[in-house]
Amino acid sequence: MKVTLQNFESQIDEQIVDRGLSYWKDGLVTNLEQTKEGLFDAVVAGTENYDIEVIIDSNVVIDFDCNCPYDRGPMCKHVVAVLYAIREGNKSKSTNSKKIVKPTQMRVPGKNTRFGQS
C-alpha cells in the first residue's frame, strides 16, 4: 500500500481516519519532532501515551510504528493523527508539540535501527 501525506485518508478505513483527525484536532499529538531527515517521533495520548515513529520520503510514508495494540488494519488512529500533524505543519491546539520541518524538505535517513534499515 502506497500512502502519501496527500492521500492517506483515501487508503485507510474511514473510522480510523475520523478518530485520528479528532486526536490531532484535540491536540493529543505531542512532542512531535523530526529527529533525522525524514524521521519523525511523536507521542499520542490515548488510553495510554503511545510512541509513534514515521519515515517519509518525498511525501511518501515509507514506514511507521506505533506501540498500541491495534491490529485490525494497516494503520492505527495514532499514526493517522501524527500524519495530520506532519502534513499540517503541526498546527494543532497542543502546546507540547515541537516545531517540525515541512514535508517537502524530507528524505529517508541513512540509518534507522528501529526499522532495521541501514
PDB file of C-alpha atoms in Angstrom:
ATOM      1  CA  MET A   1       0.000   0.000   0.000  1.00  0.00           C
ATOM      2  CA  LYS A   2       1.494   3.305  -1.098  1.00  0.00           C
ATOM      3  CA  VAL A   3       0.399   6.089   1.234  1.00  0.00           C
ATOM      4  CA  THR A   4       1.329   9.723   0.793  1.00  0.00           C
ATOM      5  CA  LEU A   5       0.716  12.714   3.013  1.00  0.00           C
ATOM      6  CA  GLN A   6      -1.787  13.904   0.407  1.00  0.00           C
ATOM      7  CA  ASN A   7      -3.827  10.690   0.069  1.00  0.00           C
ATOM      8  CA  PHE A   8      -3.554   8.668   3.279  1.00  0.00           C
ATOM      9  CA  GLU A   9      -7.214   9.364   4.122  1.00  0.00           C
ATOM     10  CA  SER A  10      -8.339   7.516   0.986  1.00  0.00           C
ATOM     11  CA  GLN A  11      -6.194   4.474   1.821  1.00  0.00           C
ATOM     12  CA  ILE A  12      -7.255   3.942   5.451  1.00  0.00           C
ATOM     13  CA  ASP A  13     -10.580   2.890   6.982  1.00  0.00           C
ATOM     14  CA  GLU A  14     -12.840   5.953   7.338  1.00  0.00           C
ATOM     15  CA  GLN A  15     -13.470   5.327  11.046  1.00  0.00           C
ATOM     16  CA  ILE A  16      -9.723   5.213  11.779  1.00  0.00           C
ATOM     17  CA  VAL A  17      -9.206   8.415   9.761  1.00  0.00           C
ATOM     18  CA  ASP A  18     -12.012  10.168  11.676  1.00  0.00           C
ATOM     19  CA  ARG A  19     -10.576   9.110  15.028  1.00  0.00           C
ATOM     20  CA  GLY A  20      -7.053  10.118  14.052  1.00  0.00           C
ATOM     21  CA  LEU A  21      -8.297  13.505  12.849  1.00  0.00           C
ATOM     22  CA  SER A  22     -10.084  14.025  16.173  1.00  0.00           C
ATOM     23  CA  TYR A  23      -6.944  13.118  18.109  1.00  0.00           C
ATOM     24  CA  TRP A  24      -4.937  15.631  16.084  1.00  0.00           C
ATOM     25  CA  LYS A  25      -7.566  18.399  16.358  1.00  0.00           C
ATOM     26  CA  ASP A  26      -7.829  17.819  20.110  1.00  0.00           C
ATOM     27  CA  GLY A  27      -4.083  18.379  20.487  1.00  0.00           C
ATOM     28  CA  LEU A  28      -3.289  14.811  21.547  1.00  0.00           C
ATOM     29  CA  VAL A  29      -0.210  14.639  19.305  1.00  0.00           C
ATOM     30  CA  THR A  30       2.652  15.842  21.471  1.00  0.00           C
ATOM     31  CA  ASN A  31       6.419  16.038  21.286  1.00  0.00           C
ATOM     32  CA  LEU A  32       6.414  15.767  17.503  1.00  0.00           C
ATOM     33  CA  GLU A  33       9.871  16.325  16.161  1.00  0.00           C
ATOM     34  CA  GLN A  34      11.955  15.445  13.177  1.00  0.00           C
ATOM     35  CA  THR A  35      14.909  13.597  14.690  1.00  0.00           C
ATOM     36  CA  LYS A  36      16.668  12.956  11.358  1.00  0.00           C
ATOM     37  CA  GLU A  37      15.911  13.731   7.737  1.00  0.00           C
ATOM     38  CA  GLY A  38      12.516  12.136   7.073  1.00  0.00           C
ATOM     39  CA  LEU A  39      12.265  10.508  10.525  1.00  0.00           C
ATOM     40  CA  PHE A  40       9.583  11.770  12.894  1.00  0.00           C
ATOM     41  CA  ASP A  41       8.929  10.807  16.501  1.00  0.00           C
ATOM     42  CA  ALA A  42       5.802  11.739  18.448  1.00  0.00           C
ATOM     43  CA  VAL A  43       3.698  10.778  21.422  1.00  0.00           C
ATOM     44  CA  VAL A  44      -0.071  10.468  21.095  1.00  0.00           C
ATOM     45  CA  ALA A  45      -2.234  10.469  24.191  1.00  0.00           C
ATOM     46  CA  GLY A  46      -4.893   7.795  24.221  1.00  0.00           C
ATOM     47  CA  THR A  47      -5.766   5.136  26.774  1.00  0.00           C
ATOM     48  CA  GLU A  48      -2.026   5.386  27.409  1.00  0.00           C
ATOM     49  CA  ASN A  49       0.683   7.506  25.831  1.00  0.00           C
ATOM     50  CA  TYR A  50       1.739   5.826  22.584  1.00  0.00           C
ATOM     51  CA  ASP A  51       5.099   6.291  20.894  1.00  0.00           C
ATOM     52  CA  ILE A  52       4.930   6.752  17.133  1.00  0.00           C
ATOM     53  CA  GLU A  53       7.698   6.815  14.580  1.00  0.00           C
ATOM     54  CA  VAL A  54       7.153   7.676  10.914  1.00  0.00           C
ATOM     55  CA  ILE A  55       9.578   7.671   7.985  1.00  0.00           C
ATOM     56  CA  ILE A  56       8.682   9.836   4.990  1.00  0.00           C
ATOM     57  CA  ASP A  57      10.493  10.271   1.682  1.00  0.00           C
ATOM     58  CA  SER A  58       9.226  12.805  -0.872  1.00  0.00           C
ATOM     59  CA  ASN A  59       5.855  12.924   0.916  1.00  0.00           C
ATOM     60  CA  VAL A  60       5.501   9.110   0.712  1.00  0.00           C
ATOM     61  CA  VAL A  61       5.097   7.252   4.006  1.00  0.00           C
ATOM     62  CA  ILE A  62       7.852   4.644   3.820  1.00  0.00           C
ATOM     63  CA  ASP A  63       7.331   3.055   7.234  1.00  0.00           C
ATOM     64  CA  PHE A  64       5.671   3.696  10.586  1.00  0.00           C
ATOM     65  CA  ASP A  65       5.477   2.174  14.032  1.00  0.00           C
ATOM     66  CA  CYS A  66       3.123   2.593  16.984  1.00  0.00           C
ATOM     67  CA  ASN A  67       3.283   0.655  20.222  1.00  0.00           C
ATOM     68  CA  CYS A  68      -0.508   0.464  20.635  1.00  0.00           C
ATOM     69  CA  PRO A  69      -2.229  -2.945  20.451  1.00  0.00           C
ATOM     70  CA  TYR A  70      -4.279  -2.150  17.279  1.00  0.00           C
ATOM     71  CA  ASP A  71      -4.048  -4.990  14.759  1.00  0.00           C
ATOM     72  CA  ARG A  72      -7.215  -4.750  12.650  1.00  0.00           C
ATOM     73  CA  GLY A  73      -5.802  -2.775   9.760  1.00  0.00           C
ATOM     74  CA  PRO A  74      -2.675  -1.411   8.199  1.00  0.00           C
ATOM     75  CA  MET A  75      -2.605   1.813  10.255  1.00  0.00           C
ATOM     76  CA  CYS A  76      -3.935   2.872  13.655  1.00  0.00           C
ATOM     77  CA  LYS A  77      -5.585   6.169  14.609  1.00  0.00           C
ATOM     78  CA  HIS A  78      -2.418   7.272  16.436  1.00  0.00           C
ATOM     79  CA  VAL A  79      -0.317   7.105  13.267  1.00  0.00           C
ATOM     80  CA  VAL A  80      -3.085   8.890  11.343  1.00  0.00           C
ATOM     81  CA  ALA A  81      -3.072  11.679  13.951  1.00  0.00           C
ATOM     82  CA  VAL A  82       0.692  12.071  13.526  1.00  0.00           C
ATOM     83  CA  LEU A  83       0.350  12.152   9.723  1.00  0.00           C
ATOM     84  CA  TYR A  84      -2.138  15.006  10.056  1.00  0.00           C
ATOM     85  CA  ALA A  85       0.283  16.815  12.362  1.00  0.00           C
ATOM     86  CA  ILE A  86       3.170  16.370   9.924  1.00  0.00           C
ATOM     87  CA  ARG A  87       1.124  17.367   6.887  1.00  0.00           C
ATOM     88  CA  GLU A  88      -0.377  20.414   8.540  1.00  0.00           C
ATOM     89  CA  GLY A  89       2.921  21.602   9.975  1.00  0.00           C
ATOM     90  CA  ASN A  90       1.859  20.568  13.488  1.00  0.00           C
ATOM     91  CA  LYS A  91      -0.745  23.337  13.782  1.00  0.00           C
ATOM     92  CA  SER A  92      -2.894  21.543  16.385  1.00  0.00           C
ATOM     93  CA  LYS A  93      -4.012  23.060  19.671  1.00  0.00           C
ATOM     94  CA  SER A  94      -1.276  21.223  21.563  1.00  0.00           C
ATOM     95  CA  THR A  95       1.221  23.398  23.375  1.00  0.00           C
ATOM     96  CA  ASN A  96       3.607  20.478  23.901  1.00  0.00           C
ATOM     97  CA  SER A  97       4.431  19.992  20.243  1.00  0.00           C
ATOM     98  CA  LYS A  98       7.800  20.955  18.805  1.00  0.00           C
ATOM     99  CA  LYS A  99       8.371  22.764  15.533  1.00  0.00           C
ATOM    100  CA  ILE A 100       8.992  20.457  12.610  1.00  0.00           C
ATOM    101  CA  VAL A 101      10.400  20.823   9.121  1.00  0.00           C
ATOM    102  CA  LYS A 102       7.947  20.967   6.214  1.00  0.00           C
ATOM    103  CA  PRO A 103       7.411  17.589   4.477  1.00  0.00           C
ATOM    104  CA  THR A 104       8.798  18.916   1.200  1.00  0.00           C
ATOM    105  CA  GLN A 105      12.219  19.092   2.860  1.00  0.00           C
ATOM    106  CA  MET A 106      12.260  15.423   3.918  1.00  0.00           C
ATOM    107  CA  ARG A 107      14.148  12.368   2.761  1.00  0.00           C
ATOM    108  CA  VAL A 108      14.812   8.936   4.241  1.00  0.00           C
ATOM    109  CA  PRO A 109      17.629   8.868   6.801  1.00  0.00           C
ATOM    110  CA  GLY A 110      20.787   6.904   6.107  1.00  0.00           C
ATOM    111  CA  LYS A 111      20.336   4.706   9.165  1.00  0.00           C
ATOM    112  CA  ASN A 112      17.381   3.839  11.293  1.00  0.00           C
ATOM    113  CA  THR A 113      17.871   0.945  13.672  1.00  0.00           C
ATOM    114  CA  ARG A 114      14.269   0.911  14.897  1.00  0.00           C
ATOM    115  CA  PHE A 115      13.074  -0.122  11.451  1.00  0.00           C
ATOM    116  CA  GLY A 116      16.124  -2.247  10.742  1.00  0.00           C
ATOM    117  CA  GLN A 117      17.325  -0.072   7.871  1.00  0.00           C
ATOM    118  CA  SER A 118      20.922   0.721   7.185  1.00  0.00           C
TER     119      SER A 118
END
